[in-house]
Coordinates of C-alpha atoms and ligand atoms in Angstrom, one line a residue:
M128 CA -1.7 -14.3 -5.5
S129 CA -5.4 -14.7 -5.4
E130 CA -7.2 -14.8 -2.0
N131 CA -8.3 -18.4 -1.9
Q132 CA -5.5 -19.6 -3.1
R133 CA -3.2 -17.8 0.1
P134 CA -2.5 -20.6 2.7
N135 CA -4.2 -19.5 6.2
F136 CA -1.7 -17.9 7.5
A137 CA -2.8 -18.1 11.5
S138 CA -4.0 -21.3 11.4
R139 CA -0.1 -22.8 9.9
A140 CA 1.6 -20.0 13.4
N141 CA -0.1 -22.6 15.6
E142 CA 1.0 -25.8 13.7
L143 CA 5.1 -24.0 13.5
T144 CA 7.9 -25.7 15.6
I145 CA 9.9 -23.2 16.0
E146 CA 13.6 -24.6 16.7
G147 CA 15.7 -22.2 19.1
R148 CA 18.5 -23.9 19.3
A149 CA 22.4 -22.1 17.4
F150 CA 23.5 -24.5 15.6
I151 CA 27.4 -24.6 14.9
N152 CA 29.1 -26.7 13.2
G153 CA 26.5 -28.8 11.8
Q154 CA 24.5 -29.6 15.5
F155 CA 22.1 -27.9 16.5
V156 CA 22.8 -27.2 19.8
P157 CA 21.9 -25.1 23.3
A158 CA 23.6 -22.3 24.2
A159 CA 27.4 -23.8 26.4
S160 CA 25.3 -21.5 29.9
G161 CA 22.7 -23.6 28.8
K162 CA 20.8 -19.7 29.0
T163 CA 18.0 -18.5 27.0
F164 CA 15.6 -16.0 25.7
K165 CA 12.8 -14.9 24.8
T166 CA 11.5 -14.4 21.6
V167 CA 8.4 -12.6 20.9
N168 CA 5.9 -11.5 19.1
P169 CA 5.2 -7.7 18.3
A170 CA 1.7 -8.6 16.7
N171 CA 0.3 -9.2 19.7
G172 CA 3.0 -9.3 23.1
K173 CA 2.9 -13.0 23.0
I174 CA 6.2 -15.5 23.7
L175 CA 7.6 -16.7 20.6
A176 CA 10.0 -19.0 21.4
D177 CA 13.1 -20.3 23.9
V178 CA 16.7 -19.3 22.2
A179 CA 19.5 -20.1 22.8
E180 CA 21.5 -17.3 24.9
G181 CA 24.4 -17.5 22.8
D182 CA 27.7 -16.0 24.2
V183 CA 31.3 -15.6 24.4
E184 CA 32.0 -19.4 24.8
D185 CA 29.8 -20.5 22.0
V186 CA 30.9 -17.6 20.1
N187 CA 34.1 -19.3 20.3
R188 CA 32.7 -22.8 19.7
A189 CA 31.7 -21.9 16.7
V190 CA 34.9 -19.5 15.2
A191 CA 37.2 -22.6 16.1
A192 CA 34.2 -25.2 14.3
A193 CA 34.6 -22.5 11.0
K194 CA 38.1 -22.4 11.8
A195 CA 38.4 -25.4 10.7
A196 CA 36.5 -25.4 7.9
F197 CA 38.1 -23.3 6.4
E198 CA 41.0 -24.4 7.0
D199 CA 41.2 -27.8 6.0
G200 CA 38.7 -26.7 2.6
R201 CA 37.0 -28.8 2.7
W202 CA 34.1 -25.4 1.4
A203 CA 37.2 -23.1 0.4
K204 CA 38.8 -26.4 -1.5
M205 CA 36.1 -27.7 -3.3
A206 CA 35.6 -27.4 -6.7
P207 CA 34.3 -23.3 -7.9
K208 CA 31.3 -25.6 -10.0
E209 CA 30.4 -27.8 -6.4
R210 CA 30.4 -24.9 -4.5
K211 CA 28.2 -23.8 -6.7
R212 CA 25.7 -26.2 -7.1
A213 CA 25.8 -26.4 -2.7
L214 CA 25.0 -22.3 -3.0
L215 CA 21.9 -23.0 -5.7
R216 CA 20.6 -26.1 -3.7
L217 CA 20.1 -23.7 -1.1
A218 CA 18.5 -20.8 -3.2
D219 CA 15.7 -24.0 -3.6
L220 CA 15.7 -24.9 0.2
V221 CA 15.0 -21.3 0.4
E222 CA 12.0 -21.4 -2.5
A223 CA 10.5 -25.0 -1.3
N224 CA 10.1 -23.4 2.3
I225 CA 10.0 -19.6 1.4
E226 CA 5.4 -19.6 2.7
E227 CA 6.9 -21.4 5.8
L228 CA 10.1 -19.2 6.2
A229 CA 7.4 -15.8 5.1
L230 CA 5.6 -16.6 7.9
L231 CA 8.6 -17.4 10.7
E232 CA 9.7 -14.2 9.1
S233 CA 6.8 -12.2 9.7
L234 CA 5.6 -13.8 13.4
D235 CA 9.3 -12.9 14.3
N236 CA 9.2 -8.4 13.5
G237 CA 5.9 -7.3 12.8
K238 CA 6.2 -7.2 9.6
P239 CA 3.9 -8.4 6.6
V240 CA 3.6 -11.6 6.0
D241 CA 2.5 -10.6 2.1
D242 CA 5.6 -8.7 2.4
A243 CA 8.2 -11.5 3.5
L244 CA 6.8 -13.2 0.3
A245 CA 7.1 -10.8 -2.1
A246 CA 10.2 -9.2 -0.9
D247 CA 12.3 -9.9 2.0
L248 CA 12.3 -14.3 0.8
P249 CA 12.2 -13.7 -2.8
D250 CA 15.4 -11.0 -2.1
C251 CA 17.5 -13.8 0.6
I252 CA 16.4 -16.5 -2.5
E253 CA 17.9 -14.0 -4.9
S254 CA 21.1 -12.7 -3.4
L255 CA 22.7 -16.6 -2.9
R256 CA 21.5 -17.0 -7.0
W257 CA 23.6 -14.3 -8.4
H258 CA 26.4 -15.2 -6.0
A259 CA 26.1 -19.3 -6.7
E260 CA 26.1 -18.3 -10.3
A261 CA 29.4 -16.4 -10.0
I262 CA 31.7 -18.9 -8.4
D263 CA 32.2 -20.2 -11.7
K264 CA 32.8 -17.6 -13.5
L265 CA 35.4 -14.9 -12.2
Y266 CA 38.2 -14.8 -13.3
D267 CA 41.7 -13.5 -11.7
Q268 CA 44.9 -11.9 -13.6
V269 CA 47.4 -11.5 -14.6
S270 CA 49.6 -8.9 -15.0
P271 CA 52.0 -7.0 -18.1
T272 CA 55.6 -8.4 -17.9
P273 CA 58.7 -9.2 -19.7
G274 CA 59.0 -13.0 -20.6
D275 CA 60.5 -14.6 -18.3
I276 CA 58.7 -12.9 -15.6
V277 CA 54.5 -15.1 -14.4
S278 CA 52.9 -12.9 -12.4
L279 CA 49.3 -13.7 -11.0
V280 CA 46.7 -11.2 -9.0
V281 CA 44.8 -13.9 -8.1
R282 CA 41.7 -13.1 -5.0
E283 CA 41.7 -15.1 -2.2
P284 CA 39.3 -16.1 0.4
I285 CA 39.7 -13.5 4.1
G286 CA 39.1 -16.8 6.1
V287 CA 36.3 -16.9 8.9
V288 CA 33.6 -14.1 8.4
G289 CA 31.6 -12.6 11.7
A290 CA 27.9 -11.8 10.8
V291 CA 25.5 -9.2 13.6
I292 CA 22.5 -9.2 11.4
P293 CA 19.7 -6.2 12.2
W294 CA 16.3 -7.3 13.0
N295 CA 14.7 -4.8 9.6
F296 CA 15.8 -7.5 7.3
P297 CA 16.8 -10.3 9.4
L298 CA 16.7 -13.0 6.3
A299 CA 17.2 -10.7 3.2
I300 CA 20.1 -9.5 4.9
I301 CA 21.6 -12.7 5.5
A302 CA 21.7 -14.1 2.5
M303 CA 23.2 -10.9 1.1
K304 CA 26.2 -11.1 2.9
V305 CA 26.2 -15.2 2.7
G306 CA 26.0 -15.2 -1.5
P307 CA 29.7 -13.9 -1.6
V308 CA 30.8 -15.4 2.0
L309 CA 30.6 -18.8 0.6
A310 CA 30.6 -17.5 -2.8
G311 CA 34.4 -16.8 -2.2
G312 CA 35.4 -19.3 -0.2
N313 CA 35.0 -18.4 3.3
S314 CA 33.2 -19.6 6.6
I315 CA 30.7 -17.7 8.5
V316 CA 29.5 -16.8 11.6
I317 CA 26.1 -15.3 11.8
K318 CA 25.2 -13.5 14.9
P319 CA 21.6 -13.4 14.6
A320 CA 19.3 -9.9 16.3
E321 CA 17.9 -10.3 19.7
Q322 CA 14.2 -9.8 18.5
T323 CA 14.4 -11.7 15.2
P324 CA 16.5 -14.6 15.6
L325 CA 14.3 -17.9 14.0
T326 CA 14.7 -17.1 10.1
A327 CA 18.6 -17.8 10.3
I328 CA 18.2 -20.4 12.3
R329 CA 15.9 -22.1 10.0
F330 CA 18.0 -20.8 7.9
A331 CA 20.6 -23.2 8.9
E332 CA 18.7 -26.6 9.2
L333 CA 18.4 -26.1 5.1
V334 CA 22.0 -24.6 4.7
A335 CA 23.0 -28.2 6.1
E336 CA 20.1 -29.8 4.1
A337 CA 21.9 -28.2 0.8
G338 CA 24.7 -30.1 1.6
I339 CA 26.9 -27.3 2.8
P340 CA 29.6 -28.6 4.8
P341 CA 29.4 -28.4 8.4
G342 CA 31.0 -25.8 10.0
V343 CA 31.0 -23.1 7.0
V344 CA 28.1 -21.7 8.3
N345 CA 27.3 -21.1 12.4
V346 CA 24.8 -19.4 13.7
V347 CA 25.4 -17.7 17.6
P348 CA 21.3 -16.6 18.3
G349 CA 22.4 -14.1 21.7
F350 CA 22.5 -10.3 22.9
G351 CA 24.5 -7.6 21.4
E352 CA 27.4 -6.9 24.2
T353 CA 27.6 -10.6 25.0
A354 CA 27.7 -13.1 21.6
G355 CA 28.1 -9.4 19.5
Q356 CA 30.8 -8.2 20.4
A357 CA 32.4 -11.7 21.0
L358 CA 32.7 -11.7 17.3
G359 CA 34.3 -8.7 17.4
R360 CA 36.4 -8.7 18.7
H361 CA 38.2 -12.7 18.8
M362 CA 40.8 -13.3 17.5
D363 CA 40.3 -16.1 14.6
V364 CA 37.7 -13.8 12.7
D365 CA 39.2 -12.4 9.3
C366 CA 36.5 -9.8 8.4
L367 CA 33.2 -9.1 10.4
T368 CA 30.6 -7.4 7.9
F369 CA 27.3 -5.4 9.7
T370 CA 24.3 -3.8 9.0
G371 CA 22.2 -1.9 12.2
S372 CA 22.9 1.7 13.6
T373 CA 25.4 4.2 13.2
E374 CA 26.2 4.2 17.2
V375 CA 26.5 0.2 17.0
G376 CA 28.5 0.3 14.2
R377 CA 31.2 2.0 15.6
Y378 CA 31.6 -0.7 17.8
F379 CA 32.9 -2.7 15.6
L380 CA 36.3 -0.4 14.9
K381 CA 36.9 0.1 18.5
Y382 CA 37.4 -3.6 18.3
A383 CA 39.2 -4.5 15.3
A384 CA 41.4 -1.8 17.2
E385 CA 41.3 -3.2 19.7
S386 CA 42.1 -7.2 18.7
N387 CA 43.2 -8.1 15.2
L388 CA 43.0 -5.5 12.8
K389 CA 39.6 -7.4 11.1
R390 CA 39.0 -5.7 8.5
V391 CA 35.2 -4.2 9.6
I392 CA 31.9 -4.1 6.8
L393 CA 29.0 -1.4 8.3
E394 CA 26.7 -0.7 6.8
L395 CA 24.4 1.5 8.5
G396 CA 22.0 4.1 8.9
G397 CA 20.1 6.7 7.1
K398 CA 18.3 10.3 6.5
S399 CA 17.0 10.1 3.3
P400 CA 15.7 12.9 1.2
A401 CA 12.7 12.1 -1.8
I402 CA 12.7 14.8 -3.4
V403 CA 9.6 17.0 -6.1
M404 CA 10.1 19.5 -8.3
D405 CA 7.5 21.3 -9.3
D406 CA 7.8 20.0 -12.9
V407 CA 6.5 17.5 -11.9
T408 CA 2.5 16.7 -12.7
D409 CA 1.4 13.5 -12.4
F410 CA 0.9 12.9 -8.4
G411 CA -0.2 9.7 -8.5
P412 CA 2.7 7.5 -8.9
V413 CA 5.3 9.8 -7.5
V414 CA 3.0 9.1 -4.2
E415 CA 2.6 5.9 -3.9
Q416 CA 7.0 5.5 -5.0
L417 CA 6.7 7.9 -1.2
A418 CA 4.3 5.4 0.5
M419 CA 7.0 3.0 -0.6
G420 CA 10.2 5.3 0.6
I421 CA 8.5 5.4 4.3
L422 CA 5.9 3.7 4.8
F423 CA 7.1 0.1 4.0
S424 CA 8.1 -2.5 6.6
Q425 CA 6.2 0.2 8.8
G426 CA 9.7 3.3 7.9
E427 CA 12.3 0.5 9.6
N428 CA 14.1 0.6 6.8
C429 CA 17.8 1.7 6.6
S430 CA 16.8 3.6 3.3
A431 CA 13.5 4.7 3.9
G432 CA 13.1 8.1 2.8
S433 CA 11.8 10.0 6.1
R434 CA 12.2 13.6 4.8
L435 CA 10.1 15.2 2.0
L436 CA 11.8 17.7 0.1
V437 CA 9.2 19.8 -1.3
Q438 CA 9.4 22.3 -3.9
E439 CA 7.4 25.4 -2.8
G440 CA 5.1 25.5 -5.5
I441 CA 3.1 22.7 -5.8
K442 CA 3.9 21.7 -1.5
D443 CA 0.2 22.1 -1.2
K444 CA -0.6 20.1 -3.2
L445 CA 0.5 16.8 -3.1
L446 CA 0.7 16.7 0.1
S447 CA -3.2 16.1 0.1
A448 CA -1.9 14.0 -2.6
V449 CA 0.2 12.1 -0.5
V450 CA -2.8 12.1 2.6
E451 CA -4.7 10.5 0.3
H452 CA -3.0 7.8 -0.6
F453 CA -1.0 6.6 3.1
R454 CA -4.2 7.0 4.1
T455 CA -5.3 3.5 2.0
W456 CA -2.0 1.7 3.4
R457 CA -4.0 -0.2 6.1
V458 CA -2.6 -0.5 9.3
G459 CA -3.5 -3.9 11.0
D460 CA -2.9 -8.2 11.5
P461 CA 1.1 -8.7 9.5
L462 CA -0.6 -12.0 8.9
A463 CA -3.6 -10.6 7.4
A464 CA -4.9 -9.9 3.5
G465 CA -4.7 -5.7 3.1
T466 CA -2.2 -5.1 5.8
K467 CA -0.1 -3.1 4.0
V468 CA 1.7 -2.0 8.0
G469 CA 2.1 -4.5 10.1
A470 CA 3.7 -4.4 14.2
L471 CA 6.6 -2.6 15.4
I472 CA 9.6 -4.5 16.4
E473 CA 8.7 -3.8 20.1
E474 CA 7.2 -1.8 22.4
K475 CA 10.4 0.1 23.6
H476 CA 10.9 1.0 19.7
M477 CA 7.8 1.8 19.5
H478 CA 7.7 4.6 22.2
R479 CA 11.0 5.6 21.0
I480 CA 9.1 7.0 17.6
L481 CA 5.9 8.6 20.0
D482 CA 8.5 10.3 21.1
Y483 CA 10.7 11.9 18.0
I484 CA 6.4 12.5 17.3
E485 CA 6.2 13.9 20.9
S486 CA 9.8 16.3 19.9
G487 CA 8.0 17.1 16.0
K488 CA 4.7 18.8 17.6
Q489 CA 7.4 20.3 19.9
E490 CA 9.8 22.0 18.0
G491 CA 6.8 23.6 15.8
G492 CA 6.4 21.2 13.0
R493 CA 2.1 20.1 12.2
I494 CA 0.9 17.4 11.7
I495 CA -1.4 16.4 8.6
L496 CA -2.1 12.6 9.5
G497 CA -1.8 10.1 11.5
G498 CA 0.5 10.6 14.6
N499 CA -0.9 7.9 17.3
R500 CA 0.2 4.6 18.4
V501 CA -3.6 1.8 17.2
L502 CA -4.6 -1.2 17.6
Q503 CA -3.4 -1.1 20.9
E504 CA -5.7 -3.9 22.1
T505 CA -3.9 -6.5 20.4
G506 CA -1.9 -5.9 22.6
G507 CA 0.5 -5.0 19.6
F508 CA 2.6 -2.5 18.5
F509 CA 1.7 -0.7 16.1
V510 CA 1.9 3.1 14.7
E511 CA 0.2 5.1 12.2
P512 CA 1.3 6.1 9.0
T513 CA 2.6 9.8 9.9
V514 CA 3.2 13.0 8.3
F515 CA 4.6 16.3 9.5
D516 CA 4.7 19.9 7.4
N517 CA 6.4 22.6 8.9
V518 CA 9.9 21.4 8.9
N519 CA 13.4 22.9 8.5
N520 CA 15.7 20.7 8.1
S521 CA 17.2 21.1 11.6
M522 CA 14.5 19.9 13.5
K523 CA 15.3 15.9 15.4
I524 CA 13.1 14.5 13.1
A525 CA 14.7 16.5 10.2
R526 CA 18.3 15.4 11.7
E527 CA 17.8 11.6 13.6
E528 CA 17.3 8.1 11.8
I529 CA 13.2 6.9 13.4
F530 CA 13.1 4.0 11.7
G531 CA 9.7 4.6 11.7
P532 CA 6.8 5.5 9.5
V533 CA 7.1 9.1 9.9
L534 CA 7.5 11.5 6.7
S535 CA 9.0 15.1 7.7
T536 CA 8.1 17.6 4.7
I537 CA 10.8 20.9 4.2
P538 CA 10.1 23.2 1.7
F539 CA 12.5 24.9 -1.1
R540 CA 12.8 27.7 -3.4
T541 CA 15.8 26.6 -6.4
V542 CA 17.2 23.2 -7.3
E543 CA 20.5 24.6 -4.7
E544 CA 18.5 25.0 -2.4
A545 CA 16.7 21.4 -2.9
I546 CA 20.7 19.7 -3.0
Q547 CA 21.9 21.8 0.4
I548 CA 18.8 20.2 2.0
A549 CA 19.6 16.8 1.2
N550 CA 23.3 17.0 1.8
D551 CA 23.3 18.5 5.2
T552 CA 22.2 15.0 7.0
P553 CA 25.4 13.7 8.6
Y554 CA 24.0 10.3 5.8
G555 CA 23.8 9.3 2.4
L556 CA 23.0 6.2 1.7
A557 CA 19.7 7.0 -1.1
A558 CA 18.1 9.7 -2.2
S559 CA 15.5 10.1 -4.7
L560 CA 13.9 12.8 -6.3
Y561 CA 11.0 12.9 -8.4
T562 CA 11.5 15.2 -11.8
N563 CA 10.7 15.2 -16.2
N564 CA 13.1 17.9 -17.1
L565 CA 16.1 15.4 -18.2
H566 CA 18.7 17.8 -17.0
T567 CA 17.7 18.2 -13.4
A568 CA 18.1 14.8 -12.7
H569 CA 21.1 14.8 -14.2
K570 CA 22.4 17.6 -12.1
V571 CA 21.1 16.0 -8.6
S572 CA 21.1 12.4 -8.6
R573 CA 25.3 14.1 -9.3
A574 CA 25.1 16.2 -6.6
I575 CA 23.8 14.4 -4.3
R576 CA 25.9 13.0 -1.6
A577 CA 24.5 9.1 -1.3
G578 CA 25.4 5.5 -2.2
T579 CA 22.2 6.1 -4.3
V580 CA 19.8 7.9 -6.4
S581 CA 16.7 7.5 -7.7
V582 CA 15.5 9.0 -10.3
N583 CA 11.4 8.9 -10.7
C584 CA 11.0 5.7 -7.8
F585 CA 12.1 4.5 -4.5
S586 CA 14.3 1.4 -5.7
E587 CA 17.7 0.6 -4.1
G588 CA 18.9 -1.1 -7.1
D589 CA 18.3 -4.9 -7.0
Q590 CA 21.3 -8.1 -7.0
S591 CA 24.1 -6.1 -9.4
V592 CA 24.0 -3.3 -8.4
P593 CA 25.9 -2.5 -5.8
F594 CA 24.5 -1.1 -1.9
G595 CA 25.8 0.8 0.6
G596 CA 26.6 4.7 2.0
F597 CA 28.4 7.6 2.4
K598 CA 29.5 9.5 5.1
Q599 CA 27.4 7.9 8.0
S600 CA 25.7 5.8 6.5
G601 CA 29.0 2.8 5.7
F602 CA 32.3 2.1 5.8
G603 CA 35.1 0.2 4.4
G604 CA 32.7 -1.5 1.0
R605 CA 29.3 -2.4 -0.5
E606 CA 27.1 -5.3 -0.5
K607 CA 25.2 -6.5 -3.9
S608 CA 27.0 -6.9 -7.7
F609 CA 30.6 -7.9 -7.5
L610 CA 31.3 -5.3 -4.7
A611 CA 30.7 -7.5 -2.9
H612 CA 32.9 -10.6 -3.3
D613 CA 36.1 -7.9 -3.5
Q614 CA 34.8 -7.4 0.7
Y615 CA 35.1 -10.8 1.7
S616 CA 38.2 -11.5 0.1
Q617 CA 41.9 -10.9 0.3
V618 CA 44.5 -10.2 -3.2
K619 CA 47.9 -12.2 -3.5
T620 CA 50.1 -11.2 -6.0
I621 CA 52.1 -14.3 -7.3
W622 CA 55.6 -13.1 -8.7
M623 CA 57.1 -15.6 -10.5
Q624 CA 60.3 -16.0 -11.6
L625 CA 61.1 -18.9 -15.2
R626 CA 64.4 -19.3 -15.0
Ligands
TAP748 P1 21.4 -2.1 16.2 O1 21.0 -1.9 16.9 O2 22.4 -1.8 15.5 O3 21.3 -3.4 16.1 C1 21.7 -4.4 15.2 C2 22.9 -5.4 15.6 O4 24.2 -5.2 16.3 C3 22.1 -6.6 16.3 O5 22.7 -8.2 16.3 C4 22.5 -6.3 18.2 O6 22.3 -6.8 18.8 C5 24.3 -6.5 17.6 N1 24.5 -4.9 18.7 C6 23.9 -4.5 19.0 N2 25.0 -3.4 20.3 C7 26.6 -4.1 20.2 C8 27.3 -4.1 20.8 N3 27.8 -3.3 21.9 N4 28.5 -5.4 20.4 C9 28.3 -5.6 19.0 N5 26.7 -5.4 18.5 C10 25.7 -4.9 18.7 O7 20.7 -2.1 15.1 P2 19.4 -2.3 15.1 O8 19.1 -1.8 16.0 O9 18.8 -4.6 14.7 O10 18.1 -1.5 14.0 C11 18.2 -0.1 13.2 C12 19.6 0.3 12.5 O11 19.7 -0.6 12.2 C13 18.6 1.1 12.8 O12 19.5 2.7 12.6 C14 19.0 1.1 10.4 O13 18.8 2.3 9.8 C15 20.1 0.3 11.0 N6 20.2 -0.5 9.3 C16 20.9 -0.7 8.7 C17 20.8 -0.4 7.3 C18 21.6 0.0 6.1 S1 21.7 -1.8 4.7 N7 22.7 0.6 5.9 C19 20.1 -1.8 7.4 C20 19.2 -2.1 8.1 C21 19.2 -1.4 9.7 P3 21.2 -7.6 19.7 O14 20.5 -8.2 19.2 O15 21.3 -7.9 20.7 O16 20.2 -5.8 20.1

């Protein structure tokens, strides 16, 4: 988008009318308790809106609406091509409102509005379209049986799905779940993160406008320990899909065990390695991808390439190129053109990141770029791109998810050592590898225990490929691709004896 085509987002922000109520059974409603909480713009610390504080009673109402919608078949039994059309209309409506949604996402989350426009929203639209288009193209199976028997293996919707959403890519993650959930004929109750409820609520309005029947999609904003837990423990929720931290993910397994053994799907944290071999000759594209890996979305990305594993011989040269390139990632006002690193989600999270930086220094890491809070005068929560040298894989900054723009450099000598360090983590979400050697590319990508391995790029692929984690990065399934449909369906065997 050229500078003169670019909307004036700052003035658009002043004109926004923000809806903060819950969306239950096709209606905007206040919380049953009448309580609200405030959502804040992390770029200036100012209050954006009062939002309904949903709790157990609101979750009960939303689940009852979702269950009624599921049981009377208003969505599940609609002809597949009609459901496809409705979901495609929703995708079109998101696209028609892309600038407003990107702006809301940026205001609520702190990410650059240009990133929301170029990445979050297109991703959201694509998730809805890809799964919508699959609705009338998926076939079930007939099993091989003797002639007097007909045996069908059919896929049926699982029922009511609860979705608990994090704050880092709110609308993109909602769509990642809503696409396959609705494609499968299910109903859904969404609990957005307390920090970023606004796009979920606006999305609900578009759901109604698209003609998706009431009760099929419900949004209950609120807090994790109350609304999130109520969904996790609800006896009429058949499946709970969660994206967020590994720590909170564990709770959902406990909630399910202590309630109705609902299916639980967890997409969790990561500590992903970016491995650079010494056969790489052109550092230009590599440092661009390393920056995407750790600076995009302020590093608040579950698959962030937060551990740079570099082969000893090229370490100093590569780090000079990293520092030079990372300096071009401008930290600033998320609504301004040219901003590449926006505000962190909230003050508490910023301090958590600064504490990690301090711990890295204490444990012997050497900062070669950044390391500080910046732009404090704005009232917002910004940390500059930060690069550590001299890290070893046992240090806290190499083991724990920082979820900020902090890269830790760990040298290695051999391919085997790189694989060993890459796998020496409780996580296994993603990894990237930079090499010109096909043999190394194949060997390392097969040896790394992670759900996605990218070679010569940092990327999570597109809708056509599964996304999810090994080890403590995930549980119970995969998002995206046709595997996502498996998560939200049950397999039924029908065995018919013909007489
Ligand atoms: P969490 O603190 O885990 O929160 C995620 C969601 O869970 C929020 O809606 C939160 O509600 C809710 N929650 C919190 N405590 C709960 C409880 N006791 N019971 C039920 N629900 C509860 O994560 P976050 O801070 O939003 O996001 C950052 C983390 O998510 C990072 O660790 C990151 O790696 C991970 N993440 C992973 C992925 C994938 S795909 N693997 C993608 C994005 C993020 P509140 O609104 O009250 O906090």
